[in-house]
Short mmCIF file of C-alpha atoms in Angstrom, two decimals:
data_model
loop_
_atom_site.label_atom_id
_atom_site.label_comp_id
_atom_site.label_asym_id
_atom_site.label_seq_id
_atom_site.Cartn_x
_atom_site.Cartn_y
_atom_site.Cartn_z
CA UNK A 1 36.35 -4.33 5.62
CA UNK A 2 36.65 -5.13 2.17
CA UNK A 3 35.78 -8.49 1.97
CA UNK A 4 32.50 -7.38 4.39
CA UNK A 5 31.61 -5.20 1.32
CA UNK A 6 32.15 -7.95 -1.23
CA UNK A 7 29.76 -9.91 1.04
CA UNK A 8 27.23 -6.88 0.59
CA UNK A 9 27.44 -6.76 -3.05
CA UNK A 10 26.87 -10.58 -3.34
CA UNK A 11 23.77 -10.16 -1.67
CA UNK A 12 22.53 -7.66 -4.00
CA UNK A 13 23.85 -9.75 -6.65
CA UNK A 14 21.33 -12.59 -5.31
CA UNK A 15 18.69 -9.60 -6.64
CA UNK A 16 19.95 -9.15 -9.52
CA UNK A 17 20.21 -12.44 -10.91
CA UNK A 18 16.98 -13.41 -9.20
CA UNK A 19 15.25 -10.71 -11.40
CA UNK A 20 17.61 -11.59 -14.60
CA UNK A 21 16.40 -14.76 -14.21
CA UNK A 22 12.73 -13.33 -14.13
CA UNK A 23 13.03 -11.24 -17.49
CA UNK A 24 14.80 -14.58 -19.60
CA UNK A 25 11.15 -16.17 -18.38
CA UNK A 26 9.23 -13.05 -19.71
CA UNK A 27 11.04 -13.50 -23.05
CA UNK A 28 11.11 -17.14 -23.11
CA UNK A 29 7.88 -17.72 -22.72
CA UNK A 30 6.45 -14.61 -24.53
CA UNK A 31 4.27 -17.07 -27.03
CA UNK A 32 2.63 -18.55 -23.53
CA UNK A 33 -0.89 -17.44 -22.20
CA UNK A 34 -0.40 -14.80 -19.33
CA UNK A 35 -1.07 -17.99 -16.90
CA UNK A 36 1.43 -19.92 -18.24
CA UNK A 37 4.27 -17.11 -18.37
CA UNK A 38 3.27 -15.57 -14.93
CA UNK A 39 3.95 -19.16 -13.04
CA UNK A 40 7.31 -19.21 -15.31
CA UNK A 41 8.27 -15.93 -14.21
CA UNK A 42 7.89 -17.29 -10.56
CA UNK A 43 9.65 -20.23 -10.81
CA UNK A 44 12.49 -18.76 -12.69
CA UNK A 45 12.73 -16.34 -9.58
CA UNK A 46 12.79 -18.60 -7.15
CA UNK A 47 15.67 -20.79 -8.83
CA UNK A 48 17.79 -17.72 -9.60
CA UNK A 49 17.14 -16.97 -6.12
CA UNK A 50 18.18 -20.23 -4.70
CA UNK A 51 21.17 -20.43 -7.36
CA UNK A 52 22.50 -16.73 -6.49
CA UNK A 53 22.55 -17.65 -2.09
CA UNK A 54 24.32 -20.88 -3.26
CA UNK A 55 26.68 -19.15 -4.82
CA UNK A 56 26.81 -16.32 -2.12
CA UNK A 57 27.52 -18.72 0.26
CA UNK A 58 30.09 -20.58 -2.20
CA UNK A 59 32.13 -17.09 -2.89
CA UNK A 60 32.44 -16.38 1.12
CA UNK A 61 33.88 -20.20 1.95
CA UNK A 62 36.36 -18.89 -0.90
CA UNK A 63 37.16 -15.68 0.78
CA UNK A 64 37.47 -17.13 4.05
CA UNK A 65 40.73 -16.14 6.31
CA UNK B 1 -2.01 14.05 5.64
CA UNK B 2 0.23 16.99 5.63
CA UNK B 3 3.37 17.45 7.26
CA UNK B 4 2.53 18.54 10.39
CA UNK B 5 0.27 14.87 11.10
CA UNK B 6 2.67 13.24 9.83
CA UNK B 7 5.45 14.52 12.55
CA UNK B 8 2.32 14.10 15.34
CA UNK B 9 2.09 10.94 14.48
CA UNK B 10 5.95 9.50 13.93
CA UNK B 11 7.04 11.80 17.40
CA UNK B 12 4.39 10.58 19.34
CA UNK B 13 4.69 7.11 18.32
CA UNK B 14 8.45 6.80 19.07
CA UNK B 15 8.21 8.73 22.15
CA UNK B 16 5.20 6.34 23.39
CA UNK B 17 7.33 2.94 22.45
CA UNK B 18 10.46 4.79 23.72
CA UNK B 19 9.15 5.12 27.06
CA UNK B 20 7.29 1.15 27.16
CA UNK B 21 10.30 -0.06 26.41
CA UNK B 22 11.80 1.55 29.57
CA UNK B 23 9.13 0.31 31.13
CA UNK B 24 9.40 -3.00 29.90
CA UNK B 25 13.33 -3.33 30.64
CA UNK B 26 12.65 -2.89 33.81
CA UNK B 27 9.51 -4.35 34.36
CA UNK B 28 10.51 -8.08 32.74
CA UNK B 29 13.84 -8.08 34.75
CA UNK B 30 11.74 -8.15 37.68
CA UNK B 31 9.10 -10.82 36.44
CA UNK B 32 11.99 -12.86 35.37
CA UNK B 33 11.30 -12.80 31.82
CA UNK B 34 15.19 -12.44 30.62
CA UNK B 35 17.18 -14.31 27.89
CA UNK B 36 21.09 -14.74 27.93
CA UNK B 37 23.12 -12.23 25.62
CA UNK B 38 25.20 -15.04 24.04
CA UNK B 39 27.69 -13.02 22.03
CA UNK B 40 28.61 -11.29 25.32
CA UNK B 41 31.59 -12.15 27.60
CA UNK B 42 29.83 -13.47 30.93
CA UNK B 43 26.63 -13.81 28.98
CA UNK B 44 24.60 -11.66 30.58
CA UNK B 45 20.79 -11.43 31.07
CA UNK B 46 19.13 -9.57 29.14
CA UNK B 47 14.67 -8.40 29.41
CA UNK B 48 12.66 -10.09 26.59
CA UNK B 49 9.78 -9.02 24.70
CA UNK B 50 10.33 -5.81 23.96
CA UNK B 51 8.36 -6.44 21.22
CA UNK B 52 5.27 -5.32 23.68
CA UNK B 53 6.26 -1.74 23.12
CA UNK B 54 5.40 -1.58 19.48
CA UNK B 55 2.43 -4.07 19.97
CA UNK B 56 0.92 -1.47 22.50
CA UNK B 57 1.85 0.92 19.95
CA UNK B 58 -0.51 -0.21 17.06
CA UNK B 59 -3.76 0.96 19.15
CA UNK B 60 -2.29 4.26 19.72
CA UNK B 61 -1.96 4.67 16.56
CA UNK B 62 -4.87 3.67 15.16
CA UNK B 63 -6.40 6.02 18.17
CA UNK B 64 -4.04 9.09 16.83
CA UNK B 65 -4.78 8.39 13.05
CA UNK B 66 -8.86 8.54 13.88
CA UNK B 67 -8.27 11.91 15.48
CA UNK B 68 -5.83 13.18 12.87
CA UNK B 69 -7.90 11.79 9.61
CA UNK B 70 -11.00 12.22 8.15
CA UNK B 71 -12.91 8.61 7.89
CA UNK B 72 -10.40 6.08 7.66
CA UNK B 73 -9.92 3.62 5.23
CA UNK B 74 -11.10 -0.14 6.12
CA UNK B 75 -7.87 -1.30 5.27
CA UNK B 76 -6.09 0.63 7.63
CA UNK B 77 -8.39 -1.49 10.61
CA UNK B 78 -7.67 -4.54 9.53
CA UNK B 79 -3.59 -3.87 9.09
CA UNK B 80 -3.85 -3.15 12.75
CA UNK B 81 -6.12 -5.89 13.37
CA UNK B 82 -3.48 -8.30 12.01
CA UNK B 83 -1.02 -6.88 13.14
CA UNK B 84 -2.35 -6.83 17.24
CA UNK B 85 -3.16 -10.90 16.18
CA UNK B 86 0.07 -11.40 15.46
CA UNK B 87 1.66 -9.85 17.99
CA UNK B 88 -0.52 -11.56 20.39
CA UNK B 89 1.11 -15.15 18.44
CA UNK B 90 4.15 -14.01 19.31
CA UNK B 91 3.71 -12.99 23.09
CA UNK B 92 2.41 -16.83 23.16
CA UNK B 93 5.44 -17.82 21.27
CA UNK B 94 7.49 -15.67 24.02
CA UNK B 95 6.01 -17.12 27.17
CA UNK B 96 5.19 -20.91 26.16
CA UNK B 97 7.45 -21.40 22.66
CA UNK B 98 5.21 -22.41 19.75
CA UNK B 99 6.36 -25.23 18.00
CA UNK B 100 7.28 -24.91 14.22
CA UNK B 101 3.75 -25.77 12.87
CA UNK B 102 1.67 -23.73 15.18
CA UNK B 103 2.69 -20.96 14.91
CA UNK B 104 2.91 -20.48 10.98
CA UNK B 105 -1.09 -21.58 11.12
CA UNK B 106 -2.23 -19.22 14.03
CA UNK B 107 -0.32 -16.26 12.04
CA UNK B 108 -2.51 -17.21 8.89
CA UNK B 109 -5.40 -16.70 11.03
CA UNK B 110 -4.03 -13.65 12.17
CA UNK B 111 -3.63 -12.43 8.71
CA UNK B 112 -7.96 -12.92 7.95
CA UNK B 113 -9.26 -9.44 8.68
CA UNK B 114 -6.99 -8.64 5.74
CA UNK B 115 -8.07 -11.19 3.64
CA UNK B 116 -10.70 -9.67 4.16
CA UNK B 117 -10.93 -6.53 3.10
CA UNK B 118 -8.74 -7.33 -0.08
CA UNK B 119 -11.07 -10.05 -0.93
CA UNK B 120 -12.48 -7.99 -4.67
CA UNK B 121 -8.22 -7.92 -5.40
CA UNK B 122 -6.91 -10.11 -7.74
CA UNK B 123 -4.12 -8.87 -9.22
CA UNK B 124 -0.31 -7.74 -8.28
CA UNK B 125 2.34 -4.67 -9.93
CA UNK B 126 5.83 -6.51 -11.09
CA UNK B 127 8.18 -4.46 -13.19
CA UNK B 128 8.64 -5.30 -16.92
CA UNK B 129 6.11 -8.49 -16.10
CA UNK B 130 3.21 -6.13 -15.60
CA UNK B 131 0.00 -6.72 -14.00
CA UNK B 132 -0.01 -10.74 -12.85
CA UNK B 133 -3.18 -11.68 -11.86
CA UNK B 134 -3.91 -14.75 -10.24
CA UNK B 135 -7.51 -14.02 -8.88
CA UNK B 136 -8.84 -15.89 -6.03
CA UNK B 137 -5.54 -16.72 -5.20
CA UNK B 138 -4.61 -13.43 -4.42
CA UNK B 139 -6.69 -12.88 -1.06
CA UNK B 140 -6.81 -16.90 -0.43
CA UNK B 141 -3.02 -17.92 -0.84
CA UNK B 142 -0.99 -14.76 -1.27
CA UNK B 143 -2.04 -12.67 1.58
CA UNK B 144 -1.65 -15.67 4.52
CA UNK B 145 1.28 -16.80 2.87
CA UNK B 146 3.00 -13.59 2.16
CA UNK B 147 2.26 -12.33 6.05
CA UNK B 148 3.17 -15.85 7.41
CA UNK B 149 6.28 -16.34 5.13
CA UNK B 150 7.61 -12.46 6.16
CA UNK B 151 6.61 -12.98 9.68
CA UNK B 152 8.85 -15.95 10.16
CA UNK B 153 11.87 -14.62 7.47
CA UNK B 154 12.27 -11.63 10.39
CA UNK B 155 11.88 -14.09 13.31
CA UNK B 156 14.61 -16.08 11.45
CA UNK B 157 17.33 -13.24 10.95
CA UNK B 158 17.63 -12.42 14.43
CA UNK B 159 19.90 -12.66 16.80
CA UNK B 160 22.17 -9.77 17.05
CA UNK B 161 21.94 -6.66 19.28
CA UNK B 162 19.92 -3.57 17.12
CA UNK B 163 19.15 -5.79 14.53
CA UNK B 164 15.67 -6.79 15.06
CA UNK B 165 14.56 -3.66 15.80
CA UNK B 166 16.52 -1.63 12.91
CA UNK B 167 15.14 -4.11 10.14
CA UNK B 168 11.50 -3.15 11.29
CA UNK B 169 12.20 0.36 11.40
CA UNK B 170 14.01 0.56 8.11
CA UNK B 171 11.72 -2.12 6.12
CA UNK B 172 8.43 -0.76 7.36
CA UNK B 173 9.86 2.75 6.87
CA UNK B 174 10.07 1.85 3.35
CA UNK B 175 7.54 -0.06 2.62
CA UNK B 176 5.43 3.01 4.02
CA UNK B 177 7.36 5.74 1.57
CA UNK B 178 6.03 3.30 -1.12
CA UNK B 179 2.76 3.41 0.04
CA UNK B 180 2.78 7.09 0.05
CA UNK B 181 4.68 7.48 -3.26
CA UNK B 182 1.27 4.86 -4.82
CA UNK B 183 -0.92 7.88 -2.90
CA UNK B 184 -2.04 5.18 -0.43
CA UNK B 185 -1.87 8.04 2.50
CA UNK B 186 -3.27 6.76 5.80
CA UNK B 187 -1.59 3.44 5.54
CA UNK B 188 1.48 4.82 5.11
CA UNK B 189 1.17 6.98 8.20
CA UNK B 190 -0.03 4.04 10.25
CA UNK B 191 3.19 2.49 8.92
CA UNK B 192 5.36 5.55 9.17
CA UNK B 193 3.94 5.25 13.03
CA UNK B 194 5.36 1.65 13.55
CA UNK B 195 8.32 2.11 11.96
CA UNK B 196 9.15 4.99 14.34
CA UNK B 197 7.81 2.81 17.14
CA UNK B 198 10.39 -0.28 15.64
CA UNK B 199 13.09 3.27 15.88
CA UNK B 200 12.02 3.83 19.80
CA UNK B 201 12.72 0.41 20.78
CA UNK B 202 16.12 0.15 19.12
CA UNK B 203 17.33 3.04 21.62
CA UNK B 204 17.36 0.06 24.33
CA UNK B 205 17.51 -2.82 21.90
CA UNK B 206 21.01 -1.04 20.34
CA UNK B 207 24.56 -2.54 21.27
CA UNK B 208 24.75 -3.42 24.64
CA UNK B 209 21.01 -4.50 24.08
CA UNK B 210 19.12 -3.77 27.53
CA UNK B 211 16.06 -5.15 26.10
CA UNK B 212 15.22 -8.00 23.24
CA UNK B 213 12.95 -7.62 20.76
CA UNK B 214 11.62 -11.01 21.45
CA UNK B 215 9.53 -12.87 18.96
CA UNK B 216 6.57 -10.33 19.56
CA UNK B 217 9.03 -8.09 18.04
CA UNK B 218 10.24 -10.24 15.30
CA UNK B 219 6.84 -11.27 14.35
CA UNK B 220 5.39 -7.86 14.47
CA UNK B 221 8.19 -6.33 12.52
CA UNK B 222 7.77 -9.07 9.39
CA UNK B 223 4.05 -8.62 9.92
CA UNK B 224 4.22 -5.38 9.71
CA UNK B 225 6.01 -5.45 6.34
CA UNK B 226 3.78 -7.82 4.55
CA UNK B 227 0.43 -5.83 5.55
CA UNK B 228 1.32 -2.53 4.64
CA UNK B 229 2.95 -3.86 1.48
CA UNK B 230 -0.58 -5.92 0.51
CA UNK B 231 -2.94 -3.53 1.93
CA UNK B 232 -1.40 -0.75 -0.13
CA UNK B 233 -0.41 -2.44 -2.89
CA UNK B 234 2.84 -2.21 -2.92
CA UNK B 235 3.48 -5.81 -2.93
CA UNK B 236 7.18 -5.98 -4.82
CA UNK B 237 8.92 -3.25 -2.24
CA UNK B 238 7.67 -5.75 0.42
CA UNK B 239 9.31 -8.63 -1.38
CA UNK B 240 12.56 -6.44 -1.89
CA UNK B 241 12.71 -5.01 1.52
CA UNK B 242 12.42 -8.69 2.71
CA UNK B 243 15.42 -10.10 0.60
CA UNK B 244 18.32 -10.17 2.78
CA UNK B 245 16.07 -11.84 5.46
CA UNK B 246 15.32 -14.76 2.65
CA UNK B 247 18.73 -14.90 1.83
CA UNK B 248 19.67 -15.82 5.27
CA UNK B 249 16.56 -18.32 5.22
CA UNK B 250 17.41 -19.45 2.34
CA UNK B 251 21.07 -20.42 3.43
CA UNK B 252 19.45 -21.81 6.48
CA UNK B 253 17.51 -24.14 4.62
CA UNK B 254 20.32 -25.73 2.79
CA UNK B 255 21.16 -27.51 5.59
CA UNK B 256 20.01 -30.81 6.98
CA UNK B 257 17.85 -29.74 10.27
CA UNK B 258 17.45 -26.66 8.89
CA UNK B 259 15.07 -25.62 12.46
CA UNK B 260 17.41 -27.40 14.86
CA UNK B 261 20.99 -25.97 13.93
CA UNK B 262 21.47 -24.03 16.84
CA UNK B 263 20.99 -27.31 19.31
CA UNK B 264 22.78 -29.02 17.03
CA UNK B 265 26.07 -26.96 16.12
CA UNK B 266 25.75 -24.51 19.40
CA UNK B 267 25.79 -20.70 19.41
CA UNK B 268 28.15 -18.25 17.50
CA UNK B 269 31.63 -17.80 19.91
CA UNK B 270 33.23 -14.62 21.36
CA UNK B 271 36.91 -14.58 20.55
CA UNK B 272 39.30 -12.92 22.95
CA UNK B 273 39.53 -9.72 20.71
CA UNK B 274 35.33 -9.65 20.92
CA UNK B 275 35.32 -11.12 17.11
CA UNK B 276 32.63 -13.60 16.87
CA UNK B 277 33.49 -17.15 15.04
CA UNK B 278 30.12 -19.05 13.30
CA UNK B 279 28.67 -22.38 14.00
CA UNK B 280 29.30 -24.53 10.81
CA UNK B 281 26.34 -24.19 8.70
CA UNK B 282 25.51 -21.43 6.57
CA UNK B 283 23.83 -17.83 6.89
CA UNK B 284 24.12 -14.31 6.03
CA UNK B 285 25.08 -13.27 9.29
CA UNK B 286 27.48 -15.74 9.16
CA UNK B 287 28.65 -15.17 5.48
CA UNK B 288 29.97 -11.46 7.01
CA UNK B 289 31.83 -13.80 10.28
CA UNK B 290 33.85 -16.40 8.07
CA UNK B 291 35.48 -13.59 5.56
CA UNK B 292 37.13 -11.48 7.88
CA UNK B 293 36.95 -11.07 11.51
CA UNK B 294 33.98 -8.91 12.90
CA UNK B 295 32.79 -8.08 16.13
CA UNK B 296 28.54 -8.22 16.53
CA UNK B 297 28.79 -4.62 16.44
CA UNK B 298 30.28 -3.97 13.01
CA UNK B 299 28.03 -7.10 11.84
CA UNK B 300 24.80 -5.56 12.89
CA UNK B 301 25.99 -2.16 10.96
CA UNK B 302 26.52 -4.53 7.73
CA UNK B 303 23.71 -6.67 7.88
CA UNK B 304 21.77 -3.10 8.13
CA UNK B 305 23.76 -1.35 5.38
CA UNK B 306 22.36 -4.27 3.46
CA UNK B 307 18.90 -3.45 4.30
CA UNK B 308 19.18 -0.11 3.67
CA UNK B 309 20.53 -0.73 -0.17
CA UNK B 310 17.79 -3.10 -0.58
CA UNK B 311 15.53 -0.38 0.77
CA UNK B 312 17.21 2.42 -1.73
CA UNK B 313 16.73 -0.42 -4.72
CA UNK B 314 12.45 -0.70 -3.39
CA UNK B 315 11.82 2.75 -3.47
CA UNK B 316 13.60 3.44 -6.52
CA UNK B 317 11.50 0.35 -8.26
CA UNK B 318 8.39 2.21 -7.15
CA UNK B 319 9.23 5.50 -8.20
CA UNK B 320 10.77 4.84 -11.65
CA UNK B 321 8.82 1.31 -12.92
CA UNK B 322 5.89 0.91 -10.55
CA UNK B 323 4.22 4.44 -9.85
#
């Protein structure tokens, strides 16, 4: 049961970094026009997004029985 | 709305799709319109489209919201609009099996009356970020992709007994408190009304599932997400509430046919103690099956506890950054 919770927090990890990833885009491209910075906040969210499942799926091959 | 409409309306909608999906169990049985329960022993035949019970429910709704409410909004027309489009795409999909391109461009039709009336909106609510606003592309792009993109996540996760229908009654449940929380009233009662519907249909759609949601259901249920979450402008909870459904897409994408895995690696298997073992490629579903064993279940209670948190993290994004 534990290691069906771990699964559960990974996936709200996926959210987390996802929207970690968002905010270092906000910041980073603060000096941007609003154009600029709004499609960097989208790509950034998509890569942490794709990065965080990776590694969701990574962490479960590791906990497998 | 007060109280009172607002219990008229989720009562009599889950009673109404309740009793359509008895109907319906029995009813497609008979017609022959049955899918096999592969994580069963014996695999056993199960009625499809049960999806038809919320689908008839949308009109009823709309009927019971024009008697409850003083003029409606235009919005809340063309969310049921969409909505009966696309479940009519996915009682297609049911009977003759759309292929893969199809089907994505006859939901983006579907999804016009709302393009419609959100036509003068340009821009959308993200927390810290602000207002984004990406004119045009808002009712052009953003509104076909974002129904067509949620219709097909749901369609995707699938699979499991109870989990179909509990994702469209906890997402759209959601998505609707957000609506109401933004003040957005009679669109979150129509979706308050199909998320009680989604809640009717899960009685029979619950392990042992006597009836599939089908892709009517699956369809209607992302659908049904994406519209109330546009139309009310509520756009991030829709994007939360959709997460663990893009996870699992996500995963499924990483692999080489990522639309033909199940012909290619076969279905999940039943182990002797009812634990199910995964076909080897990746998804959430089976992320939860490779750890530890689990029978379908305990998997379906997981995969919805994840929901819900992701539900609990929407509303409190609304309440405390959005409102």
């Amino acid at each position: 049961l534990i290691k069906h919770f771990i699964i559960i927090l990974l996936s709200l990890f996926v959210f987390a970094t996802s929207s970690i990833f968002s905010i270092v885009a906000i910041f980073l491209f603060n000096w941007a026009n609003v154009l600029a910075r709004d499609i960097a906040v989208v790509i950034f969210w998509i890569s942490g997004f794709a990065i965080s499942s990776r590694l969701l799926w990574f962490f479960a091959e590791g906990l497998k029985e | 709305m007060n109280f009172f409409s607002l219990l008229i309306v989720a009562s009599s909608s889950f009673f109404l799709s309740y009793l359509l999906s008895k109907y319906f169990s029995v009813k497609m049985r008979k017609m022959g319109i049955t899918g096999r329960d592969v994580h069963k022993k014996g695999k056993p035949e199960v009625s499809e489209m049960g999806g038809l019970s919320v689908f008839f429910s949308v009109p009823a709704l709309l009927f019971l919201l024009l008697l409850l409410s003083d003029p409606l909004d235009e919005r809340v027309f063309a969310i049921a609009l969409s909505l009966v489009f696309v479940g009519l795409v996915g009682i297609l999909d049911d009977i003759f099996g759309l292929n893969h391109k199809l089907k994505p461009t006859l939901i983006v039709a579907a999804s016009l009356p709302l393009m419609y009336v959100l036509f003068e909106r340009t821009s959308v609510q993200i927390p810290f970020a602000g207002s984004m606003n990406i004119g045009l592309l808002y009712p052009l792009v953003a509104v076909p992709l974002a129904v067509t993109t949620s219709s097909n996540f749901t369609n995707i996760f699938a699979g499991f007994n109870g989990l179909e229908s509990g994702i469209g009654f906890l997402a759209t449940s959601t998505v609707s408190l957000c609506a109401l929380l933004k003040g957005e009233q009679g669109i979150a009662m129509l979706g308050l009304g199909i998320a009680f519907a989604f809640l009717g249909l899960m009685i029979l759609n619950k392990y042992p599932a006597k009836l599939f949601t089908g892709d009517t259901g699956t369809l209607l249920s992302g659908a049904s997400i994406a519209t109330i979450g546009l139309a009310a402008g509520v756009e991030f909870a829709a994007i939360v509430v959709s997460i663990p459904a893009a996870i699992d897409f996500a995963l499924k994408m990483q692999n080489r046919n990522p639309f033909k895995q199940r012909s290619s690696f076969g279905d999940t298997r039943i182990n002797e103690d009812g634990s199910l073992s995964p076909p080897p490629y990746p998804s959430l579903a089976h992320a939860f099956m490779i750890v530890s064993p689990i029978n379908e279940k305990s998997l379906v209670r997981m995969l919805l506890l994840t929901e819900f948190l992701y539900c609990a993290v929407a509303v409190s994004v609304q309440y405390f950054l959005l409102r």
